[in-house]
PDB file of C-alpha atoms in Angstrom:
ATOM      1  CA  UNK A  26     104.221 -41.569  32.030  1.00  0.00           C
ATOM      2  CA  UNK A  27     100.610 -42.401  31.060  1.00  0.00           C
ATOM      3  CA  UNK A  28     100.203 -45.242  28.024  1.00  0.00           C
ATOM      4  CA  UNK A  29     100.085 -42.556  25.432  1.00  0.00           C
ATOM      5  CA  UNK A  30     103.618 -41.714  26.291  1.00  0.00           C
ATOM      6  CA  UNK A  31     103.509 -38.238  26.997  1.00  0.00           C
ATOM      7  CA  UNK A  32     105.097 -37.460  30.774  1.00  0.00           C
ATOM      8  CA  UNK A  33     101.655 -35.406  31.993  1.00  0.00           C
ATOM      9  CA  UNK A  34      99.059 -33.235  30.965  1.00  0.00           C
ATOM     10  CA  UNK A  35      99.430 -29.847  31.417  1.00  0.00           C
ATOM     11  CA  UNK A  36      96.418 -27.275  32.622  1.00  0.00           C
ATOM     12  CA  UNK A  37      95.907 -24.492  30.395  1.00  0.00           C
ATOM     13  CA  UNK A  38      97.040 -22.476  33.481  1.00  0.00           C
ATOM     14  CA  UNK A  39     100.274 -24.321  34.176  1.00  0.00           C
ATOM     15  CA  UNK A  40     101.042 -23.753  30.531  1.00  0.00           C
ATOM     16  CA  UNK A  41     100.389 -19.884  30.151  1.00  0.00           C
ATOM     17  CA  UNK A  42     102.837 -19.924  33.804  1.00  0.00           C
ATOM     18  CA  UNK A  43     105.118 -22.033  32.673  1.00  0.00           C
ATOM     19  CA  UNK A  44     105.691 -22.015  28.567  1.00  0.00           C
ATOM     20  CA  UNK A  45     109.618 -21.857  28.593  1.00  0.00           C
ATOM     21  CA  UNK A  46     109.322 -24.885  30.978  1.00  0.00           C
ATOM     22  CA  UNK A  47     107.253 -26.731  28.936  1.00  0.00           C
ATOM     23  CA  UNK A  48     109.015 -26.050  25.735  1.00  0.00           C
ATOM     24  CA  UNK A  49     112.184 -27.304  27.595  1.00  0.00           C
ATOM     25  CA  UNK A  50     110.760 -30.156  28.501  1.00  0.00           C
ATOM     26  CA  UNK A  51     109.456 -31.071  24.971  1.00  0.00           C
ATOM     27  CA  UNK A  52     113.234 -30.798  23.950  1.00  0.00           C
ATOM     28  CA  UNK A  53     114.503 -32.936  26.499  1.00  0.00           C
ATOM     29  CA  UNK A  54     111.817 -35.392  27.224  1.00  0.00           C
ATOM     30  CA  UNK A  55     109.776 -35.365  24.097  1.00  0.00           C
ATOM     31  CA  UNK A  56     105.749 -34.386  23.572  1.00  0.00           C
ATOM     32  CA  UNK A  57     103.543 -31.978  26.145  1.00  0.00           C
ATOM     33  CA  UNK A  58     100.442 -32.094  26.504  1.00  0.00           C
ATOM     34  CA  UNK A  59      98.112 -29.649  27.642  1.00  0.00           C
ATOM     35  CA  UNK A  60      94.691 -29.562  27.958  1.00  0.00           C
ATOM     36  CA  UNK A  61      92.239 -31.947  28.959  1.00  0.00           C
ATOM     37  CA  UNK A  62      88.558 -31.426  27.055  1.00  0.00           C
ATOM     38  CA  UNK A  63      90.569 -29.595  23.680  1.00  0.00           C
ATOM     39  CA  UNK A  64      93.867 -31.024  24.399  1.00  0.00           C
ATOM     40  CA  UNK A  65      97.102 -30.261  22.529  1.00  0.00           C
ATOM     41  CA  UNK A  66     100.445 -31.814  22.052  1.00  0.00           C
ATOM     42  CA  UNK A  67     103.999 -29.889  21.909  1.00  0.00           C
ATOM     43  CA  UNK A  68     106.800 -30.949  20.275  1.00  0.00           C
ATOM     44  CA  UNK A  69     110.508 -29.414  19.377  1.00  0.00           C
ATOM     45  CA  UNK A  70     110.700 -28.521  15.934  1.00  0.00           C
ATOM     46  CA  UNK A  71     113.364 -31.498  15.273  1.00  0.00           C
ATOM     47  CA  UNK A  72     110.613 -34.390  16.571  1.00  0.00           C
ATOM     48  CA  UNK A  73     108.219 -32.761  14.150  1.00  0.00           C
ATOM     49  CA  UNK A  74     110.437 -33.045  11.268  1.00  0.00           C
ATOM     50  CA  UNK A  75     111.890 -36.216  11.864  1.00  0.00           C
ATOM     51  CA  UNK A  76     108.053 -38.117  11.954  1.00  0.00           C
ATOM     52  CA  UNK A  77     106.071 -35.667   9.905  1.00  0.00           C
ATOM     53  CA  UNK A  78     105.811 -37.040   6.303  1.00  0.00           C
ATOM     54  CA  UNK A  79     107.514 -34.798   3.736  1.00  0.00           C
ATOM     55  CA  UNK A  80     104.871 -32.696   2.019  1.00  0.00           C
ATOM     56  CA  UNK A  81     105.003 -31.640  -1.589  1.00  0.00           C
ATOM     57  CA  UNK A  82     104.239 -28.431  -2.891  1.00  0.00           C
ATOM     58  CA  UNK A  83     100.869 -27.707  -3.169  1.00  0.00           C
ATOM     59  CA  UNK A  84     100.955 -26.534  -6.602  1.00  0.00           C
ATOM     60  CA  UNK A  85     102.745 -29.733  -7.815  1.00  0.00           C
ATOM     61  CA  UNK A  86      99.421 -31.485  -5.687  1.00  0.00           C
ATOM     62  CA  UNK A  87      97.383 -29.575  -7.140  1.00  0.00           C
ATOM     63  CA  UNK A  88      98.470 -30.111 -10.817  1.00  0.00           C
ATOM     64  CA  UNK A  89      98.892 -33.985 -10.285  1.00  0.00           C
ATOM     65  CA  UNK A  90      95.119 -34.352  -8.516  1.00  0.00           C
ATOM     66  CA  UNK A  91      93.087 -31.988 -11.072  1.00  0.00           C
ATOM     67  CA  UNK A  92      90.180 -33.512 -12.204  1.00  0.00           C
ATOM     68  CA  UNK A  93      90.397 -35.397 -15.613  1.00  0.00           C
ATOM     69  CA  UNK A  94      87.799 -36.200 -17.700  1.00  0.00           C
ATOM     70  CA  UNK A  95      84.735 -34.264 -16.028  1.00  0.00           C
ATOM     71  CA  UNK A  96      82.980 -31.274 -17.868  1.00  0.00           C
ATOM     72  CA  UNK A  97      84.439 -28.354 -15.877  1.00  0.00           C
ATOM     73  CA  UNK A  98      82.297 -25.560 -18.194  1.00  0.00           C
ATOM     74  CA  UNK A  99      80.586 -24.240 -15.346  1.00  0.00           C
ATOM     75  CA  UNK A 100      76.144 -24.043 -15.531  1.00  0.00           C
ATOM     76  CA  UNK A 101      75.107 -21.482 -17.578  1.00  0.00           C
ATOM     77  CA  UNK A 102      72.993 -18.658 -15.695  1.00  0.00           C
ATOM     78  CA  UNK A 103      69.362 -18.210 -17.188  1.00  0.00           C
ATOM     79  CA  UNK A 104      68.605 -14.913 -18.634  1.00  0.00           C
ATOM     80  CA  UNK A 105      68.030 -12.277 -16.329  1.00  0.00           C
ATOM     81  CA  UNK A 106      64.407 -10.693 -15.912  1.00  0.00           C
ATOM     82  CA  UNK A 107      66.183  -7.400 -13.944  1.00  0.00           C
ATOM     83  CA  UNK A 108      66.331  -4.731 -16.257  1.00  0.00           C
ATOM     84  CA  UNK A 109      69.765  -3.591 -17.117  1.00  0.00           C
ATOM     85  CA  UNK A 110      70.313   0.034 -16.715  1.00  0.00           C
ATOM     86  CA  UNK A 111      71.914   2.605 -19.402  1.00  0.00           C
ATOM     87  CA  UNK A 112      71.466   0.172 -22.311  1.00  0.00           C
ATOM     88  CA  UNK A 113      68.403   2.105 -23.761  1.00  0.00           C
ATOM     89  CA  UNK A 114      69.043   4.801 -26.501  1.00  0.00           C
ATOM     90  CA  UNK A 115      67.423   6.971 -24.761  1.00  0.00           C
ATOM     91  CA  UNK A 116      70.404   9.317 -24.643  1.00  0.00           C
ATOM     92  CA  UNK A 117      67.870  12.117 -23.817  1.00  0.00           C
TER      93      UNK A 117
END
């Protein structure tokens, strides 16, 4: 094991070759890496639940982080110089 923990660092190769040994391994023996310059880590689905933190909804977020206090009216648009067509009453 390397001092990041992880057993080895897969190639991109190796992993396209060998995915349903790597995802065995990250069951057994915990994270995967693979990839060296844009590296990833695989876990099992049980690892990732037990350390990710539990997320709220994001409408709950959303309602408990609007802004408060700010003028939301958004800038008003100065008049237009493009004429505007069929607004004449020049029915014809």
């Amino acid at each position: 094991m390397d001092d990041s923990g992880l057993a080895r660092t897969w190639t991109v190769a190796e992993a396209k070759a060998r995915l349903s040994e790597i995802l065995r391994l990250a069951e057994e023996q915990g994270p995967q890496r693979i990839g060296i310059r844009r590296p990833f880590v695989i876990v099992s689905e049980r690892l990732w639940r037990e350390k990710a933190p539990a997320r709220e909804p994001l409408g709950r977020w959303l309602i408990e982080n609007v802004p408060r206090g700010l003028n939301l009216e958004p800038p008003r648009e100065r008049a237009s110089r493009r004429e505007i067509p069929f607004t004449s009453d020049d029915a014809g």
